[in-house]
Coordinates of C-alpha atoms in Angstrom, one line a residue:
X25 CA -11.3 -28.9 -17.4
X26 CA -8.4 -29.5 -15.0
X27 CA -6.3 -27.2 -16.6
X28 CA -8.8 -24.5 -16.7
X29 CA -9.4 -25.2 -13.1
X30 CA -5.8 -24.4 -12.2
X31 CA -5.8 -21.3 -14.4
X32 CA -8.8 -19.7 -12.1
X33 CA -6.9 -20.9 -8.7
X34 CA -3.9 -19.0 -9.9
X35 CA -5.9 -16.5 -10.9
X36 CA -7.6 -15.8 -8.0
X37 CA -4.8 -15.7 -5.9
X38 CA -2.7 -13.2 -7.7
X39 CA -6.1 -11.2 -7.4
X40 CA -6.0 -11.5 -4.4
X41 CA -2.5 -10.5 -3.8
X42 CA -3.3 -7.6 -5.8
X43 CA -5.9 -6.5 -3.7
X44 CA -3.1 -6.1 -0.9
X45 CA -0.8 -4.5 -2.9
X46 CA -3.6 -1.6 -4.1
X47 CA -3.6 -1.0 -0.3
X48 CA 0.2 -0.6 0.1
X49 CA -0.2 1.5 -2.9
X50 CA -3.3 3.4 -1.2
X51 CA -1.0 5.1 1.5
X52 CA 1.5 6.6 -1.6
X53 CA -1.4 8.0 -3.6
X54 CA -3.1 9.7 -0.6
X55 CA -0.1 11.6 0.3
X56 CA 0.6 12.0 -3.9
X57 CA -2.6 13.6 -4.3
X58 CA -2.5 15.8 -1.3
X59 CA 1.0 17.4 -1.2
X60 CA 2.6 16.4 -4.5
X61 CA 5.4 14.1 -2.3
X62 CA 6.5 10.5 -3.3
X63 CA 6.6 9.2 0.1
X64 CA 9.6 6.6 0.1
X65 CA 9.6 6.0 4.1
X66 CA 5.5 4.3 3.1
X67 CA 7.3 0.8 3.9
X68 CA 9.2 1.5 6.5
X69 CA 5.7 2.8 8.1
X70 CA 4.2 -0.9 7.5
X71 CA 7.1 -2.3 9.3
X72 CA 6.7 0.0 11.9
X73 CA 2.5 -0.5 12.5
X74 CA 2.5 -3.9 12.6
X75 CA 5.8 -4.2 14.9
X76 CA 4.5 -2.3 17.4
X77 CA 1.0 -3.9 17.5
X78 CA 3.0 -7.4 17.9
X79 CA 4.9 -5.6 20.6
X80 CA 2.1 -4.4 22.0
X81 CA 0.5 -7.5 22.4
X82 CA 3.8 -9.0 23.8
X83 CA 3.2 -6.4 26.7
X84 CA 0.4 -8.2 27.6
X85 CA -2.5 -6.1 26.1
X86 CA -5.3 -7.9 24.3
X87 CA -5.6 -8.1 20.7
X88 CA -8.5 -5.4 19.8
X89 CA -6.7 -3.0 22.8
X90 CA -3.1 -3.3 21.0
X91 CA -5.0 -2.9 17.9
X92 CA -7.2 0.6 19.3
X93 CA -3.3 1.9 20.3
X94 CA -1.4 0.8 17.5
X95 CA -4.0 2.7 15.9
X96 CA -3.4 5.6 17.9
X97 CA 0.1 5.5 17.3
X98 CA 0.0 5.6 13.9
X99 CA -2.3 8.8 13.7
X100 CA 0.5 10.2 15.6
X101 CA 3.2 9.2 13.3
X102 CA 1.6 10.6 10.5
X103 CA 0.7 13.6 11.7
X104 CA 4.2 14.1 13.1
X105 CA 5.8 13.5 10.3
X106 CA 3.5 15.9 8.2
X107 CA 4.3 18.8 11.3
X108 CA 8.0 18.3 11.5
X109 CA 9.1 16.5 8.0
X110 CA 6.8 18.1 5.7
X111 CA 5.4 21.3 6.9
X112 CA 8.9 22.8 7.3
X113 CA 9.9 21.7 4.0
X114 CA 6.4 22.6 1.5
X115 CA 8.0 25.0 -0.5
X116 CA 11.3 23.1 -1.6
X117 CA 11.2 21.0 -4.3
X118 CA 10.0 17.6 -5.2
X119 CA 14.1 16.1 -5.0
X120 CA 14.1 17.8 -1.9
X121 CA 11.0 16.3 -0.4
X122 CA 12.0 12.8 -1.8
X123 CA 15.5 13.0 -0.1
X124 CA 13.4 14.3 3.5
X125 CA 11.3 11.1 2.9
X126 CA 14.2 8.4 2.1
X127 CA 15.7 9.4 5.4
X128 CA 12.4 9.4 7.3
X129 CA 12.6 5.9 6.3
X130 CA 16.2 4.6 7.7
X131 CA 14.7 7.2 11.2
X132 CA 11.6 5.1 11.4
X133 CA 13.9 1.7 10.9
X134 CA 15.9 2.6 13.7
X135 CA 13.4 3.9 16.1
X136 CA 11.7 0.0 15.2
X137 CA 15.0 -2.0 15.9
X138 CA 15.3 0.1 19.3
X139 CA 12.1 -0.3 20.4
X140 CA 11.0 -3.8 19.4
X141 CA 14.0 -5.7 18.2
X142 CA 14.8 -7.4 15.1
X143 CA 14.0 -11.2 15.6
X144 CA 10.9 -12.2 13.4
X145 CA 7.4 -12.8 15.3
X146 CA 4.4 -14.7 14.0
X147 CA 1.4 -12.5 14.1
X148 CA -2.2 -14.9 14.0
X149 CA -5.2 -13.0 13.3
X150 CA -7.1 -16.3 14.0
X151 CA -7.5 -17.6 10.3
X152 CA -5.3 -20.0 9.2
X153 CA -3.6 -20.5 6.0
X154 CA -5.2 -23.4 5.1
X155 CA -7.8 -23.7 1.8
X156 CA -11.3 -23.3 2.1
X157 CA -12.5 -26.9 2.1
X158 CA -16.0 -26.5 0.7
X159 CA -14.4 -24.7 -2.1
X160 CA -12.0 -27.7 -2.7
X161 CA -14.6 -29.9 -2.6
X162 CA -17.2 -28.2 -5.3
X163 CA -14.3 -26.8 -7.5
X164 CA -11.0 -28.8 -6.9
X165 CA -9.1 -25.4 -6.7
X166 CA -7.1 -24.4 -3.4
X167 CA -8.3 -20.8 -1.8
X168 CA -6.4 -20.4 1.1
X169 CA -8.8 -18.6 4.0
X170 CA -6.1 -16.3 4.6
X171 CA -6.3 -15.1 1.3
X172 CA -9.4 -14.2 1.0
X173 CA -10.5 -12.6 4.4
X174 CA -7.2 -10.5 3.6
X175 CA -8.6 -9.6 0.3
X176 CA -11.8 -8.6 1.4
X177 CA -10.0 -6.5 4.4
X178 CA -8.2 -4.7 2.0
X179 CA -11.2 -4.8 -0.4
X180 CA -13.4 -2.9 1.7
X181 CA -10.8 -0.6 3.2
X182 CA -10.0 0.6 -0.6
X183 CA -13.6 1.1 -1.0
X184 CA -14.4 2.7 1.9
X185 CA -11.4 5.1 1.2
X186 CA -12.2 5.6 -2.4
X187 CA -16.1 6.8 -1.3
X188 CA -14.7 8.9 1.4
X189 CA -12.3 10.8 -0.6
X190 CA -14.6 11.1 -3.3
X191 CA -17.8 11.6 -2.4
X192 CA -17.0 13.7 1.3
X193 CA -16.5 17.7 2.0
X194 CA -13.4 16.3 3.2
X195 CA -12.4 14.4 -0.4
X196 CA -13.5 17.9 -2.5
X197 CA -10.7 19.4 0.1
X198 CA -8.2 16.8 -0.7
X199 CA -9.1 17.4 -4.8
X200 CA -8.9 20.8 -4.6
X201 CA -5.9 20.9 -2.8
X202 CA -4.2 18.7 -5.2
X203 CA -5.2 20.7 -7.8
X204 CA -3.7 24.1 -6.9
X205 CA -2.1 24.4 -3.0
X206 CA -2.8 28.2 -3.5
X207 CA -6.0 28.4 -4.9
X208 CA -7.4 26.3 -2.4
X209 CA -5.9 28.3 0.5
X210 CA -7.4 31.4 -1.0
X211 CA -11.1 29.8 -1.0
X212 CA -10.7 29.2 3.1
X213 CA -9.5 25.6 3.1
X214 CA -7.2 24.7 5.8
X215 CA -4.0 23.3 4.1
X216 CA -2.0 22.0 7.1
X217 CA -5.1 20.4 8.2
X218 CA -5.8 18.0 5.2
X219 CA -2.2 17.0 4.9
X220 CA -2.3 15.9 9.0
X221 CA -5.3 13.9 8.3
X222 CA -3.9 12.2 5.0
X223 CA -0.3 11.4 6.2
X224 CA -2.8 10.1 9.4
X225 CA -5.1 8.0 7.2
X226 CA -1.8 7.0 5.9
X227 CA -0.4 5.8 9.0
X228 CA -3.5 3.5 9.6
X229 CA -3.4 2.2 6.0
X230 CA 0.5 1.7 6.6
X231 CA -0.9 -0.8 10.0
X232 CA -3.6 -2.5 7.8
X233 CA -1.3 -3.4 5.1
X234 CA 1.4 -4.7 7.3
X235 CA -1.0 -7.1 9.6
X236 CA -2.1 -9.1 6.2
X237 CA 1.5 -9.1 5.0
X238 CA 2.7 -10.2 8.7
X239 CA 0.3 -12.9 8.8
X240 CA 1.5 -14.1 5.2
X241 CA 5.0 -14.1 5.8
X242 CA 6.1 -13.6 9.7
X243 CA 6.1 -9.6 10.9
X244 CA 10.2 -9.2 10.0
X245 CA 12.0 -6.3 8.3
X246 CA 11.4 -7.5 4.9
X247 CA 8.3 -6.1 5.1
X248 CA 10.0 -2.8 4.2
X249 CA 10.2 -3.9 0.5
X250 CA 6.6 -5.2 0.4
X251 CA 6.5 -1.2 -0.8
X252 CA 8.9 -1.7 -3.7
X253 CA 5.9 -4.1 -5.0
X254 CA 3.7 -0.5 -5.1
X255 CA 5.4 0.5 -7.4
X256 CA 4.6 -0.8 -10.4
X257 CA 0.8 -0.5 -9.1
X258 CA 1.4 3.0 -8.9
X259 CA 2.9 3.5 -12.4
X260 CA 0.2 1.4 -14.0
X261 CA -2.7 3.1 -12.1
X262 CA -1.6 6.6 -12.1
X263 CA 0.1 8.3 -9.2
X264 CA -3.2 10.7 -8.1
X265 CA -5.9 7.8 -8.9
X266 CA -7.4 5.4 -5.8
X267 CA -9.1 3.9 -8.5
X268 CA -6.1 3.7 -10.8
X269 CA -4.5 1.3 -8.2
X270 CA -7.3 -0.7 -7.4
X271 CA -7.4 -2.0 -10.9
X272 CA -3.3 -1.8 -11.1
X273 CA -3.2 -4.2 -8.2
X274 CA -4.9 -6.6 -9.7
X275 CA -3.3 -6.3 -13.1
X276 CA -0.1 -6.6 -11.1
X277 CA -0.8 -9.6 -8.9
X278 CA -2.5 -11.4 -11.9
X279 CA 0.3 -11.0 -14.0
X280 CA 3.0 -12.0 -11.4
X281 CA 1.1 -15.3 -10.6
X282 CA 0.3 -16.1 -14.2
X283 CA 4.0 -15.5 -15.5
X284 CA 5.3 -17.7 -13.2
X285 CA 3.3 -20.4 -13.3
X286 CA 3.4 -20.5 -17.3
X287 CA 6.6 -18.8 -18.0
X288 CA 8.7 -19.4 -15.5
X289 CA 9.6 -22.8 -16.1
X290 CA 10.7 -21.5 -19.8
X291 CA 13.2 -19.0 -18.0
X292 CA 14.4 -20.7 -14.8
X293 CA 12.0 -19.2 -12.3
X294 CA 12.1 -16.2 -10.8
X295 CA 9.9 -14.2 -13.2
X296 CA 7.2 -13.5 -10.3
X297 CA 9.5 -10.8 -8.7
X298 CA 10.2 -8.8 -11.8
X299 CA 7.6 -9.1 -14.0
X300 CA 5.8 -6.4 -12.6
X301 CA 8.2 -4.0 -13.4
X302 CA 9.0 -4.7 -16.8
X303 CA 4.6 -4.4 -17.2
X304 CA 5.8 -1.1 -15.4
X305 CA 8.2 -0.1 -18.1
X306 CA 6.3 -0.9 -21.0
X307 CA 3.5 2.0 -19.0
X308 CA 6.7 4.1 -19.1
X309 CA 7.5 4.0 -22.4
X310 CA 4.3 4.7 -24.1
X311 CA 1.5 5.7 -21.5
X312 CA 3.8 7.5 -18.4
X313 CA 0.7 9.1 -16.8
X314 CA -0.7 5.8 -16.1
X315 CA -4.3 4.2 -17.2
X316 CA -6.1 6.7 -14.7
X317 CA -3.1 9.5 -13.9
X318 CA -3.8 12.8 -15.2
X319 CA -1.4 13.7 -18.2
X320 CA 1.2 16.4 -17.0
X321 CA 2.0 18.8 -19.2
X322 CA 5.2 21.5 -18.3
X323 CA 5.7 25.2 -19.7
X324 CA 9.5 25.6 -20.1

């Protein structure tokens, strides 16, 4: 029983990690599905959101008012960087749109260390990191709080994203658009405007993502790779499916956890931070679309 007990706690959190890393996932398949671009600078984005609402707050502004402006800000980002980065560059191809994104990301490092610094902050979102004592009491197993209000943040924002982009006038856009950039301009829908408001909704996804990771682990610059953990998610999933890395995420945080814990000690430790990626390659090798990605097939 004990051991079983154990199993769920690790278990639940590597669910629970996964959760967080469908959302970091989220803000790459938005922009995926919309324009066709692998957006590399997606981490540099999260360092940059949840810098700047730290900063903020450092100015002296209260916690829901840095919040409302970091918000702001990040609408702005996005949509700047779809008007200046991508807009200019639409009809180049994908290596050239990967190379524009890579150094979007050391831009939006730099413009971070001018503004704010580099020294790490704490950010407190007024739970603590402690378990959920009724929880240890009934079951024995150690839930941290932080854990799961992030999970059900980044629950309910996945949701909520998923429905809106699937069941809205604005989602048919996005799908259509993804589908065929020209047939979708010639039925009247407004291009330029769907890929503001995804690299926008990207931008705020990009703040979400980087306040639970900064209240995990301190609001530092090695929140930047936090992104490199998407990527398995996104090669399990499927690069075009929200759904895809909702289940991907937890696949991948369940698997990290679990290989640790009961393979790790067989291989010296470590296995947590590349397990995911040899999961990854196996997807590669004999499903490459993903378990929700839409087979590609190319005339030559």
């Amino acid at each position: 029983m004990a051991d079983f007990l154990f199993f769920m706690e690790v278990l639940v959190g590597g669910l629970l990690s996964g959760i967080m890393y469908s959302l970091v996932a989220l803000g790459f398949v938005l922009i995926y599905k919309a324009s066709g671009v692998f957006n590399f600078a997606q981490g540099a984005m999260v360092l940059f959101a949840v810098l700047s609402f730290v900063g903020f707050m450092e100015l002296g502004l209260p916690f829901w008012a840095a919040l409302l402006v970091t918000i702001g800000l990040m609408v702005l980002v996005g949509m700047a960087t779809e008007r200046f980065v991508l807009r200019p560059l639409v009809s180049q191809s994908e290596e050239t749109l990967l190379m524009a994104t890579i150094g979007l990301t050391f831009v939006i490092e730099g413009v971070a260390q001018l503004a704010w610094g580099v020294d790490v902050r704490n950010l407190d979102l007024g739970i603590h990191d402690e378990p959920i004592n009724w929880v240890m009491d009934a079951t024995g197993m150690l839930i941290s709080q932080l854990d799961i209000a992030a999970g059900i943040v980044a629950g309910v924002m996945v949701a909520s994203l998923a429905l809106l982009f699937s069941r809205t006038k604005v989602g048919r856009g996005l799908r259509a658009v993804a589908d065929d950039h020209a047939a979708a301009l010639s039925i009247g829908i407004p291009l330029n405007h769907i890929w503001m408001l995804v690299w926008a909704t990207a931008g705020v996804v990009a703040l979400v993502a980087g306040m639970l990771w900064g209240a995990r682990s301190g609001v530092q610059f090695a929140l930047v790779w936090v992104a490199l953990k998407a990527l398995p998610v996104l090669i399990i999933g499927g690069f075009t499916s929200v759904p895809g890395v909702i289940v991907a995420g937890l696949i991948v945080g369940a698997i990290e956890k679990l290989t640790e814990v009961y393979l790790g000690p067989y291989v010296g430790g470590g296995i947590e931070g590349w397990s995911p990626y040899m999961l990854a390659v196996l997807f590669l090798m004999f499903r490459a679309e993903g378990l929700f990605g839409e087979k590609i097939i190319r005339r030559v």
